[in-house]
mmCIF file of C-alpha atoms in Angstrom:
data_model
loop_
_atom_site.group_PDB
_atom_site.id
_atom_site.type_symbol
_atom_site.label_atom_id
_atom_site.label_comp_id
_atom_site.label_asym_id
_atom_site.label_seq_id
_atom_site.Cartn_x
_atom_site.Cartn_y
_atom_site.Cartn_z
ATOM 1 C CA LEU A 1 -47.501 -3.257 -185.812
ATOM 2 C CA PHE A 2 -49.988 -5.806 -187.105
ATOM 3 C CA TYR A 3 -49.597 -9.203 -188.751
ATOM 4 C CA GLU A 4 -51.417 -12.527 -188.937
ATOM 5 C CA ASN A 5 -49.577 -15.328 -190.697
ATOM 6 C CA GLY A 6 -51.395 -16.317 -193.872
ATOM 7 C CA GLU A 7 -54.213 -13.830 -193.230
ATOM 8 C CA VAL A 8 -53.022 -10.230 -192.737
ATOM 9 C CA PRO A 9 -49.844 -8.825 -194.339
ATOM 10 C CA PHE A 10 -47.228 -7.476 -191.967
ATOM 11 C CA SER A 11 -47.480 -3.703 -191.593
ATOM 12 C CA GLY A 12 -46.152 -1.167 -189.135
ATOM 13 C CA HIS A 13 -44.501 2.196 -188.725
ATOM 14 C CA THR A 14 -42.432 4.295 -186.381
ATOM 15 C CA THR A 15 -44.412 7.240 -185.038
ATOM 16 C CA GLN A 16 -44.042 10.496 -183.150
ATOM 17 C CA THR A 17 -47.733 11.411 -183.154
ATOM 18 C CA ASP A 18 -47.888 11.335 -179.333
ATOM 19 C CA GLN A 19 -44.331 12.155 -178.327
ATOM 20 C CA PHE A 20 -40.673 11.521 -179.070
ATOM 21 C CA GLY A 21 -38.550 9.740 -176.503
ATOM 22 C CA LEU A 22 -36.514 7.120 -178.359
ATOM 23 C CA SER A 23 -34.638 7.324 -181.627
ATOM 24 C CA LEU A 24 -34.929 4.048 -183.506
ATOM 25 C CA THR A 25 -34.896 2.421 -186.920
ATOM 26 C CA VAL A 26 -36.885 -0.529 -188.253
ATOM 27 C CA THR A 27 -35.486 -2.901 -190.875
ATOM 28 C CA LEU A 28 -38.050 -5.051 -192.698
ATOM 29 C CA GLU A 29 -37.092 -7.618 -195.324
ATOM 30 C CA GLN A 30 -38.842 -10.439 -197.156
ATOM 31 C CA THR A 31 -36.591 -12.531 -199.369
ATOM 32 C CA THR A 32 -39.372 -14.130 -201.417
ATOM 33 C CA SER A 33 -40.775 -10.804 -202.619
ATOM 34 C CA GLY A 34 -37.532 -8.814 -202.648
ATOM 35 C CA TYR A 35 -38.961 -6.292 -200.196
ATOM 36 C CA ALA A 36 -36.298 -4.488 -198.149
ATOM 37 C CA THR A 37 -36.735 -1.157 -196.379
ATOM 38 C CA VAL A 38 -35.328 0.751 -193.424
ATOM 39 C CA ARG A 39 -37.383 3.475 -191.750
ATOM 40 C CA GLY A 40 -37.055 5.682 -188.709
ATOM 41 C CA LEU A 41 -34.447 7.909 -187.100
ATOM 42 C CA SER A 42 -30.781 6.924 -187.180
ATOM 43 C CA LEU A 43 -29.594 9.991 -185.253
ATOM 44 C CA PRO A 44 -28.926 9.786 -181.504
ATOM 45 C CA ARG A 45 -31.840 10.912 -179.345
ATOM 46 C CA ALA A 46 -29.970 13.953 -178.020
ATOM 47 C CA ASP A 47 -29.240 15.156 -181.562
ATOM 48 C CA VAL A 48 -32.920 14.937 -182.501
ATOM 49 C CA ILE A 49 -33.996 16.982 -179.472
ATOM 50 C CA SER A 50 -31.213 19.513 -180.126
ATOM 51 C CA ALA A 51 -32.247 19.873 -183.771
ATOM 52 C CA PHE A 52 -35.814 20.476 -182.649
ATOM 53 C CA ALA A 53 -34.897 23.055 -180.014
ATOM 54 C CA THR A 54 -32.686 25.043 -182.401
ATOM 55 C CA SER A 55 -34.957 25.049 -185.461
ATOM 56 C CA VAL A 56 -38.611 25.415 -184.451
ATOM 57 C CA PRO A 57 -40.491 28.692 -183.858
ATOM 58 C CA ALA A 58 -40.748 29.851 -180.261
ATOM 59 C CA GLU A 59 -44.355 28.642 -179.969
ATOM 60 C CA PHE A 60 -43.150 25.014 -180.190
ATOM 61 C CA LEU A 61 -40.392 25.201 -177.571
ATOM 62 C CA PRO A 62 -42.696 24.412 -174.607
ATOM 63 C CA LEU A 63 -43.071 20.930 -176.123
ATOM 64 C CA VAL A 64 -39.575 20.096 -174.813
ATOM 65 C CA VAL A 65 -39.950 18.233 -171.503
ATOM 66 C CA GLN A 66 -37.037 18.636 -169.092
ATOM 67 C CA ASP A 67 -36.000 16.822 -165.961
ATOM 68 C CA SER A 68 -35.529 18.530 -162.578
ATOM 69 C CA GLY A 69 -32.012 19.538 -163.603
ATOM 70 C CA GLY A 70 -33.101 21.146 -166.850
ATOM 71 C CA ALA A 71 -31.876 18.357 -169.152
ATOM 72 C CA PRO A 72 -34.245 17.503 -172.031
ATOM 73 C CA LEU A 73 -36.107 14.215 -171.603
ATOM 74 C CA ARG A 74 -38.510 14.035 -174.546
ATOM 75 C CA LEU A 75 -40.677 16.019 -176.938
ATOM 76 C CA LEU A 76 -44.446 16.159 -176.577
ATOM 77 C CA SER A 77 -46.611 16.273 -179.671
ATOM 78 C CA PRO A 78 -48.960 19.210 -180.270
ATOM 79 C CA ALA A 79 -51.536 16.578 -181.175
ATOM 80 C CA LEU A 80 -51.714 15.956 -177.405
ATOM 81 C CA VAL A 81 -50.924 19.332 -175.836
ATOM 82 C CA THR A 82 -50.943 22.926 -177.098
ATOM 83 C CA PRO A 83 -49.294 24.986 -174.354
ATOM 84 C CA GLY A 84 -49.087 28.770 -174.394
ATOM 85 C CA ALA A 85 -49.340 30.488 -177.778
ATOM 86 C CA LEU A 86 -49.500 27.117 -179.540
ATOM 87 C CA VAL A 87 -53.221 26.844 -178.677
ATOM 88 C CA SER A 88 -54.016 29.501 -181.311
ATOM 89 C CA TYR A 89 -51.106 28.881 -183.675
ATOM 90 C CA PHE A 90 -53.210 27.835 -186.695
ATOM 91 C CA ASP A 91 -56.025 30.341 -186.105
ATOM 92 C CA SER A 92 -54.838 32.746 -188.810
ATOM 93 C CA ALA A 93 -54.464 29.935 -191.363
ATOM 94 C CA ILE A 94 -57.955 28.657 -190.547
ATOM 95 C CA ASP A 95 -59.385 32.173 -190.860
ATOM 96 C CA ASP A 96 -57.617 32.659 -194.215
ATOM 97 C CA PHE A 97 -59.061 29.399 -195.575
ATOM 98 C CA TRP A 98 -62.565 30.298 -194.433
ATOM 99 C CA SER A 99 -62.250 33.806 -195.878
ATOM 100 C CA GLN A 100 -60.870 32.736 -199.263
ATOM 101 C CA PHE A 101 -63.403 30.014 -199.872
ATOM 102 C CA SER A 102 -66.360 32.142 -198.807
ATOM 103 C CA THR A 103 -65.912 34.069 -202.060
ATOM 104 C CA THR A 104 -64.268 31.471 -204.309
ATOM 105 C CA THR A 105 -64.940 27.784 -204.949
ATOM 106 C CA PHE A 106 -62.668 25.191 -203.404
ATOM 107 C CA ALA A 107 -61.785 22.357 -205.798
ATOM 108 C CA TYR A 108 -59.610 19.307 -205.218
ATOM 109 C CA SER A 109 -59.028 16.207 -207.328
ATOM 110 C CA ALA A 110 -57.694 13.006 -205.763
ATOM 111 C CA PRO A 111 -57.088 9.748 -207.656
ATOM 112 C CA SER A 112 -60.382 8.251 -206.436
ATOM 113 C CA TYR A 113 -62.654 11.251 -205.804
ATOM 114 C CA THR A 114 -63.182 14.980 -206.414
ATOM 115 C CA VAL A 115 -64.308 17.706 -204.014
ATOM 116 C CA GLU A 116 -65.942 21.099 -204.509
ATOM 117 C CA GLY A 117 -67.135 23.461 -201.820
ATOM 118 C CA THR A 118 -67.572 26.950 -200.395
ATOM 119 C CA VAL A 119 -68.073 28.458 -196.959
ATOM 120 C CA ASP A 120 -71.800 29.106 -196.620
ATOM 121 C CA ALA A 121 -73.763 31.914 -194.935
ATOM 122 C CA MET A 122 -73.808 29.906 -191.685
ATOM 123 C CA GLY A 123 -70.003 29.798 -191.559
ATOM 124 C CA ARG A 124 -69.789 26.128 -192.483
ATOM 125 C CA PHE A 125 -67.589 24.655 -195.195
ATOM 126 C CA ALA A 126 -70.251 23.114 -197.431
ATOM 127 C CA TYR A 127 -68.750 20.608 -199.844
ATOM 128 C CA THR A 128 -69.552 17.642 -202.052
ATOM 129 C CA VAL A 129 -67.410 14.542 -202.475
ATOM 130 C CA THR A 130 -67.798 12.604 -205.714
ATOM 131 C CA PRO A 131 -66.118 9.176 -205.894
ATOM 132 C CA THR A 132 -64.777 8.262 -209.318
ATOM 133 C CA GLY A 133 -67.668 6.767 -211.249
ATOM 134 C CA GLY A 134 -70.086 7.521 -208.402
ATOM 135 C CA SER A 135 -72.592 10.139 -207.315
ATOM 136 C CA PRO A 136 -71.815 13.253 -205.240
ATOM 137 C CA SER A 137 -72.574 13.374 -201.520
ATOM 138 C CA ALA A 138 -73.006 16.668 -199.643
ATOM 139 C CA TYR A 139 -71.388 17.452 -196.283
ATOM 140 C CA PHE A 140 -70.920 20.380 -193.899
ATOM 141 C CA MET A 141 -67.771 21.062 -191.886
ATOM 142 C CA ALA A 142 -67.665 23.302 -188.824
ATOM 143 C CA LYS A 143 -64.755 25.697 -188.559
ATOM 144 C CA PRO A 144 -61.969 23.836 -186.738
ATOM 145 C CA THR A 145 -59.786 25.020 -183.878
ATOM 146 C CA THR A 146 -55.992 24.930 -183.739
ATOM 147 C CA PRO A 147 -55.918 21.917 -181.348
ATOM 148 C CA GLN A 148 -58.231 20.056 -183.748
ATOM 149 C CA VAL A 149 -55.852 20.777 -186.643
ATOM 150 C CA PHE A 150 -52.898 19.400 -184.686
ATOM 151 C CA ALA A 151 -54.869 16.329 -183.549
ATOM 152 C CA GLY A 152 -56.856 15.632 -186.720
ATOM 153 C CA SER A 153 -59.967 15.486 -184.548
ATOM 154 C CA GLY A 154 -63.469 16.950 -184.452
ATOM 155 C CA PRO A 155 -64.555 18.169 -187.916
ATOM 156 C CA PHE A 156 -61.653 16.302 -189.542
ATOM 157 C CA ILE A 157 -63.245 12.910 -188.797
ATOM 158 C CA GLY A 158 -65.220 11.140 -191.521
ATOM 159 C CA ALA A 159 -65.665 7.843 -193.332
ATOM 160 C CA GLY A 160 -65.115 6.540 -196.835
ATOM 161 C CA SER A 161 -64.202 9.113 -199.489
ATOM 162 C CA GLN A 162 -65.282 11.919 -197.170
ATOM 163 C CA GLY A 163 -62.926 10.649 -194.473
ATOM 164 C CA ALA A 164 -60.097 10.383 -196.999
ATOM 165 C CA PHE A 165 -60.662 14.000 -198.049
ATOM 166 C CA LEU A 166 -60.815 15.273 -194.469
ATOM 167 C CA ALA A 167 -57.519 13.500 -193.723
ATOM 168 C CA GLU A 168 -55.983 15.188 -196.778
ATOM 169 C CA LEU A 169 -57.351 18.566 -195.682
ATOM 170 C CA ASN A 170 -56.024 18.101 -192.166
ATOM 171 C CA ALA A 171 -52.609 17.104 -193.495
ATOM 172 C CA ALA A 172 -52.617 20.167 -195.757
ATOM 173 C CA PHE A 173 -53.253 22.465 -192.785
ATOM 174 C CA ASN A 174 -50.406 20.826 -190.860
ATOM 175 C CA ARG A 175 -48.130 21.178 -193.897
ATOM 176 C CA GLY A 176 -49.014 24.841 -194.407
ATOM 177 C CA ILE A 177 -50.637 24.401 -197.841
ATOM 178 C CA ALA A 178 -54.387 24.138 -197.177
ATOM 179 C CA MET A 179 -55.057 27.221 -199.322
ATOM 180 C CA THR A 180 -53.491 25.646 -202.414
ATOM 181 C CA PRO A 181 -55.071 22.208 -203.048
ATOM 182 C CA GLY A 182 -53.185 21.916 -206.321
ATOM 183 C CA GLU A 183 -50.001 21.567 -204.224
ATOM 184 C CA TRP A 184 -51.242 18.924 -201.791
ATOM 185 C CA ALA A 185 -49.373 16.165 -203.638
ATOM 186 C CA ASN A 186 -46.230 18.284 -204.126
ATOM 187 C CA VAL A 187 -43.862 17.330 -201.313
ATOM 188 C CA ALA A 188 -41.502 20.165 -202.243
ATOM 189 C CA ALA A 189 -44.261 22.654 -201.342
ATOM 190 C CA TYR A 190 -44.714 21.377 -197.788
ATOM 191 C CA TYR A 191 -43.850 23.568 -194.773
ATOM 192 C CA PRO A 192 -43.360 26.826 -196.729
ATOM 193 C CA ALA A 193 -41.452 29.633 -195.062
ATOM 194 C CA GLY A 194 -43.658 32.187 -193.370
ATOM 195 C CA ALA A 195 -46.816 30.056 -193.299
ATOM 196 C CA PRO A 196 -48.138 28.439 -190.108
ATOM 197 C CA SER A 197 -47.289 24.740 -190.230
ATOM 198 C CA ASN A 198 -46.569 21.851 -187.884
ATOM 199 C CA HIS A 199 -42.869 22.345 -187.164
ATOM 200 C CA TYR A 200 -42.895 19.449 -184.719
ATOM 201 C CA ALA A 201 -43.678 17.102 -187.613
ATOM 202 C CA LYS A 202 -41.370 18.946 -189.993
ATOM 203 C CA VAL A 203 -38.340 18.180 -187.816
ATOM 204 C CA PHE A 204 -39.000 14.440 -188.013
ATOM 205 C CA HIS A 205 -39.434 14.534 -191.784
ATOM 206 C CA VAL A 206 -36.167 16.436 -192.162
ATOM 207 C CA LEU A 207 -34.241 14.012 -189.934
ATOM 208 C CA SER A 208 -35.861 10.664 -190.777
ATOM 209 C CA ILE A 209 -34.643 8.143 -193.331
ATOM 210 C CA GLN A 210 -35.975 9.134 -196.781
ATOM 211 C CA ASN A 211 -37.770 12.020 -195.012
ATOM 212 C CA LEU A 212 -40.655 9.675 -194.147
ATOM 213 C CA ALA A 213 -42.252 10.053 -190.714
ATOM 214 C CA LEU A 214 -45.562 10.038 -188.868
ATOM 215 C CA GLY A 215 -45.441 13.354 -187.047
ATOM 216 C CA PHE A 216 -49.209 13.979 -186.798
ATOM 217 C CA PRO A 217 -52.215 11.640 -187.022
ATOM 218 C CA THR A 218 -52.937 12.150 -190.753
ATOM 219 C CA ASP A 219 -49.298 12.353 -191.834
ATOM 220 C CA ASP A 220 -49.716 9.235 -193.979
ATOM 221 C CA ALA A 221 -51.594 11.387 -196.524
ATOM 222 C CA GLN A 222 -49.761 11.444 -199.859
ATOM 223 C CA GLY A 223 -47.568 8.526 -198.750
ATOM 224 C CA GLN A 224 -45.403 10.559 -196.366
ATOM 225 C CA SER A 225 -45.454 8.239 -193.342
ATOM 226 C CA SER A 226 -42.807 5.722 -192.326
ATOM 227 C CA ARG A 227 -45.198 2.798 -192.799
ATOM 228 C CA GLN A 228 -43.703 -0.493 -194.009
ATOM 229 C CA THR A 229 -46.170 -2.990 -195.476
ATOM 230 C CA LEU A 230 -45.615 -6.309 -197.187
ATOM 231 C CA ALA A 231 -47.717 -7.099 -200.262
ATOM 232 C CA ASN A 232 -48.598 -10.592 -199.024
ATOM 233 C CA SER A 233 -49.446 -12.359 -195.766
ATOM 234 C CA LEU A 234 -46.275 -14.448 -195.633
ATOM 235 C CA PRO A 235 -43.881 -13.727 -192.750
ATOM 236 C CA PRO A 236 -40.927 -11.348 -193.032
ATOM 237 C CA SER A 237 -37.534 -12.961 -193.375
ATOM 238 C CA ARG A 238 -35.907 -10.237 -191.282
ATOM 239 C CA PHE A 239 -37.328 -7.709 -188.850
ATOM 240 C CA VAL A 240 -34.962 -5.642 -186.699
ATOM 241 C CA ILE A 241 -35.632 -2.715 -184.369
ATOM 242 C CA THR A 242 -32.466 -0.758 -183.593
ATOM 243 C CA VAL A 243 -32.594 1.729 -180.721
ATOM 244 C CA GLN A 244 -30.116 4.562 -181.104
ATOM 245 C CA PRO A 245 -28.171 5.943 -178.094
#
């Protein structure tokens, strides 16, 4: 959460990017602007963990942390740990992306920039980012690892329009649609059956209010996070955090 009266608008979000341990909702209202939203998880904590354990592929099950008696305590995020087979879970998707765009040109258009690129002879993703009304800048991206995909780290870090693109690319890998940039803004295409994707994050999108959640570090790409932000720096008229049983 961040807010400075008269200076910085109130903004905040629920998040599961590190782990899940509490199920909660956040109500934010501002009478003067008519803003009123509720975000988060309204299901009991045990139901969330049960839904996770009964729906995710086997590779994600080691993320369930149990107490000494075997009862589930919380869920760890693959952005922090990649136990067992999860450490190589995205390897095939990464290889497919590198293979496809070594022979064809990658092209992506965002509202404020465009990107074109190919995988070069040195095995790097060589691409240019052109801001709307600006000049292109050239960059090189090393082939990422599965843990870097989950964490949005390493070659997915950048600044300005390049950083915005890398966040979109990282989100697309997590959502299982990196190969099809024309679908990156199509929420209905996310987490396709049979494609490697971040099932930890998927569970929170399925269960959260309006399917908005922050299940991995770049999950705010395409407006999919649970962020609540006022359009002015005046205080909220109502702010309530409700912890579910």
